[in-house]
């Protein structure tokens, strides 16, 4: 199961606020041996959000969504989720009770709008003010406020998906190849490295060179520890046989 992230809000696309969710979600996933496969930033547009949710449903991904579940007119994520899952939007009684317990008489008539979820939704507890988020199937919707969103995402990962936690998180080896070789010269070696090590992720970042650094290509090899180690040795040996090439090992995992 791949993991994806929606970050929702016009204020992020306009630059009024800077996103903090992407890097934090990557960190929370990495702590559990998981990784983020994709991320999308969306404005507060009902149809666009609904269509994005429909697409992610079709992929069967675990989806985390931050933002747009408040009670103001620009908060349309709850409505978009209802459209995407073809369910009516209805008042969740437990969520309503939590809001009433938090705000008393001030809960009505507006704050309780935040308890209107797609029919059949489950709750995601909010440790800050008890205004719950919600989940439908493998889609999870939390507020845009980081102090609320991040512990709620941790609850999702630890309570609903402990089976996805990896005891041996992926590791990454990286090396730099200094010399006149272009990426096109090394395509065969890259392809043979991937073919010989299924499940490995390989990245290639070329640098043209300037007055401070020579021309080089930086390679990253990421996967389970034994696989990444074998792939690193395979690639290193292939590069070592090339003339006029200097290999700089940048990041072997700790203990190697």
XYZ file of C-alpha atoms in Angstrom:
256
model
C 0.000 0.000 0.000
C 1.455 3.353 -1.052
C 1.021 6.445 1.106
C -0.026 9.816 -0.295
C -0.619 13.291 1.093
C -3.065 16.062 0.261
C -2.285 19.525 1.613
C -5.299 21.755 1.118
C -5.683 25.527 1.296
C -5.631 28.577 -0.951
C -3.309 30.296 1.512
C -0.551 27.813 0.662
C -0.898 28.226 -3.085
C -0.936 32.021 -2.817
C 2.105 32.100 -0.556
C 0.328 33.665 2.418
C 1.464 30.686 4.462
C 4.314 28.252 3.998
C 3.621 24.531 4.119
C 5.007 22.587 7.072
C 3.112 19.346 6.573
C 5.116 17.722 3.786
C 8.431 17.509 5.627
C 6.749 16.497 8.900
C 4.695 13.715 7.305
C 7.854 12.366 5.668
C 9.486 12.392 9.118
C 6.524 10.653 10.811
C 6.454 7.963 8.144
C 10.223 7.427 8.237
C 10.074 6.881 12.005
C 7.851 3.897 11.237
C 9.888 2.565 8.347
C 7.380 3.948 5.841
C 7.768 6.418 2.999
C 5.677 8.930 1.099
C 4.911 7.972 -2.494
C 3.241 11.190 -3.621
C 1.926 14.560 -2.441
C -0.526 17.057 -3.933
C -1.267 20.648 -3.009
C -4.851 21.721 -3.672
C -6.800 24.946 -3.329
C -10.133 25.264 -1.583
C -12.114 24.123 -4.625
C -14.852 21.571 -4.035
C -14.774 19.842 -7.415
C -10.969 19.717 -7.636
C -10.635 18.161 -4.183
C -13.391 15.639 -4.917
C -11.731 14.611 -8.177
C -8.344 14.202 -6.470
C -9.930 11.944 -3.851
C -11.643 9.876 -6.534
C -8.318 9.358 -8.264
C -6.518 8.292 -5.097
C -9.386 5.917 -4.248
C -8.795 4.191 -7.550
C -5.167 3.554 -6.624
C -5.990 1.936 -3.286
C -3.548 4.172 -1.428
C -3.380 5.155 2.220
C -4.132 8.884 2.007
C -3.539 11.601 4.584
C -5.242 14.959 4.013
C -4.455 18.152 5.937
C -6.763 21.158 5.861
C -10.221 22.330 4.916
C -12.379 20.531 7.494
C -13.383 23.590 9.508
C -16.748 25.377 9.561
C -16.010 28.454 7.429
C -17.256 28.786 3.827
C -13.789 28.158 2.374
C -13.536 24.805 4.186
C -14.938 22.351 1.648
C -12.922 19.176 2.215
C -15.706 17.453 4.163
C -18.166 18.133 1.344
C -15.636 17.055 -1.291
C -15.042 13.752 0.496
C -18.784 13.104 0.583
C -18.971 13.707 -3.162
C -15.939 11.549 -3.904
C -17.266 8.613 -1.883
C -20.820 9.142 -3.130
C -22.164 9.361 0.395
C -24.479 11.951 1.962
C -23.024 14.468 4.374
C -24.607 13.889 7.759
C -24.140 14.820 11.395
C -21.900 12.378 13.294
C -23.420 12.178 16.773
C -20.238 11.222 18.603
C -18.306 14.019 16.927
C -21.130 16.418 17.800
C -21.028 15.331 21.436
C -17.280 15.963 21.584
C -17.737 19.496 20.238
C -20.526 20.166 22.726
C -18.359 18.899 25.575
C -15.541 21.218 24.509
C -17.529 24.384 23.783
C -20.780 24.055 25.698
C -23.427 26.509 24.543
C -20.991 27.989 22.028
C -21.040 24.718 20.084
C -24.358 25.637 18.451
C -25.267 26.546 15.826
C -21.948 26.873 13.939
C -19.180 24.828 15.533
C -21.194 21.614 15.285
C -20.976 21.947 11.504
C -17.521 20.403 11.937
C -19.289 17.146 12.906
C -20.854 16.808 9.453
C -19.002 13.951 7.744
C -19.676 11.506 4.894
C -22.098 8.861 6.129
C -20.340 5.997 7.879
C -17.116 7.906 8.536
C -14.952 6.954 11.505
C -13.408 9.476 13.890
C -9.801 10.578 14.284
C -9.332 11.935 17.820
C -8.036 15.466 18.226
C -5.909 15.826 21.397
C -5.949 19.639 21.277
C -9.622 20.615 21.300
C -11.565 17.355 20.743
C -12.907 18.505 17.340
C -12.422 15.214 15.556
C -11.123 14.515 12.101
C -12.557 11.619 10.136
C -11.659 8.697 7.916
C -13.484 6.949 5.112
C -11.918 3.673 4.016
C -8.179 4.432 3.678
C -8.585 8.223 3.405
C -7.941 10.289 6.512
C -8.852 13.948 6.979
C -7.353 16.162 9.676
C -7.190 19.941 10.266
C -4.600 22.190 8.708
C -3.229 23.333 12.077
C 0.071 21.475 12.608
C -0.349 21.133 16.397
C -3.560 19.209 15.757
C -2.777 17.504 12.465
C 0.514 15.841 13.378
C -0.572 13.919 16.504
C -3.762 12.950 14.662
C -1.684 11.538 11.796
C 0.430 9.627 14.313
C -2.768 8.131 15.739
C -3.794 7.050 12.223
C -0.453 5.401 11.499
C -0.138 3.688 14.876
C -3.762 2.681 15.421
C -5.020 1.834 11.943
C -1.828 0.755 10.116
C 0.664 -0.862 12.498
C 0.994 -3.683 9.965
C 2.671 -1.261 7.558
C 5.449 -0.366 9.983
C 8.773 -1.823 8.901
C 11.165 -3.320 11.429
C 13.966 -2.860 8.930
C 13.415 0.584 7.401
C 14.861 1.278 3.998
C 18.400 2.614 3.945
C 20.110 4.702 1.311
C 23.627 4.513 -0.041
C 24.898 7.360 -2.161
C 28.031 7.984 -4.152
C 29.378 10.616 -6.486
C 31.012 9.839 -9.809
C 33.471 12.539 -10.813
C 34.642 12.603 -14.406
C 33.471 13.114 -17.956
C 30.811 10.396 -17.983
C 27.325 11.606 -18.856
C 24.143 9.989 -17.560
C 23.550 8.538 -21.017
C 26.924 6.762 -20.801
C 25.785 4.998 -17.634
C 22.219 4.073 -18.562
C 23.097 0.433 -19.219
C 24.747 0.132 -15.807
C 21.787 1.790 -14.088
C 19.310 -0.496 -15.833
C 21.325 -3.614 -15.063
C 21.585 -2.561 -11.392
C 17.800 -2.272 -11.147
C 17.235 -5.506 -13.076
C 19.550 -7.424 -10.753
C 17.973 -5.970 -7.595
C 14.152 -5.882 -7.842
C 12.585 -3.552 -5.290
C 15.506 -1.133 -5.301
C 15.024 2.598 -5.938
C 17.791 4.347 -7.857
C 18.192 8.083 -8.308
C 20.613 9.935 -10.573
C 21.380 13.653 -10.171
C 23.859 15.177 -12.647
C 25.817 18.368 -11.975
C 27.387 20.276 -14.860
C 30.257 21.597 -12.789
C 31.328 25.148 -11.987
C 34.201 27.035 -10.408
C 33.593 25.392 -7.037
C 32.818 21.784 -7.966
C 33.788 19.539 -10.881
C 31.316 17.841 -13.193
C 29.778 14.811 -11.495
C 26.758 12.537 -11.100
C 25.341 11.685 -7.695
C 23.683 8.292 -7.352
C 21.312 7.179 -4.594
C 20.415 3.541 -3.921
C 17.492 3.004 -1.519
C 15.921 -0.216 -0.302
C 15.948 -2.835 2.476
C 19.436 -3.022 4.049
C 20.720 -6.251 2.439
C 19.312 -5.320 -0.976
C 20.719 -1.793 -0.893
C 24.133 -3.083 0.160
C 24.277 -5.591 -2.700
C 23.101 -2.992 -5.214
C 25.696 -0.504 -3.966
C 28.488 -3.031 -4.447
C 27.158 -3.916 -7.908
C 27.036 -0.279 -9.029
C 30.368 0.578 -7.420
C 32.091 -2.309 -9.207
C 30.555 -1.309 -12.527
C 31.755 2.262 -12.143
C 35.224 1.262 -10.952
C 35.872 -0.432 -14.288
C 35.379 2.798 -16.205
C 38.495 4.806 -17.134
C 39.040 8.354 -15.860
C 36.372 7.974 -13.187
C 36.713 8.898 -9.520
C 34.165 7.455 -7.081
C 33.383 9.297 -3.851
C 31.244 7.413 -1.324
C 28.917 9.937 0.267
C 26.609 8.079 2.599
C 26.915 4.448 3.579
C 24.388 3.527 6.286
C 25.652 3.575 9.904
C 27.724 0.528 10.777
C 28.845 -0.217 7.208
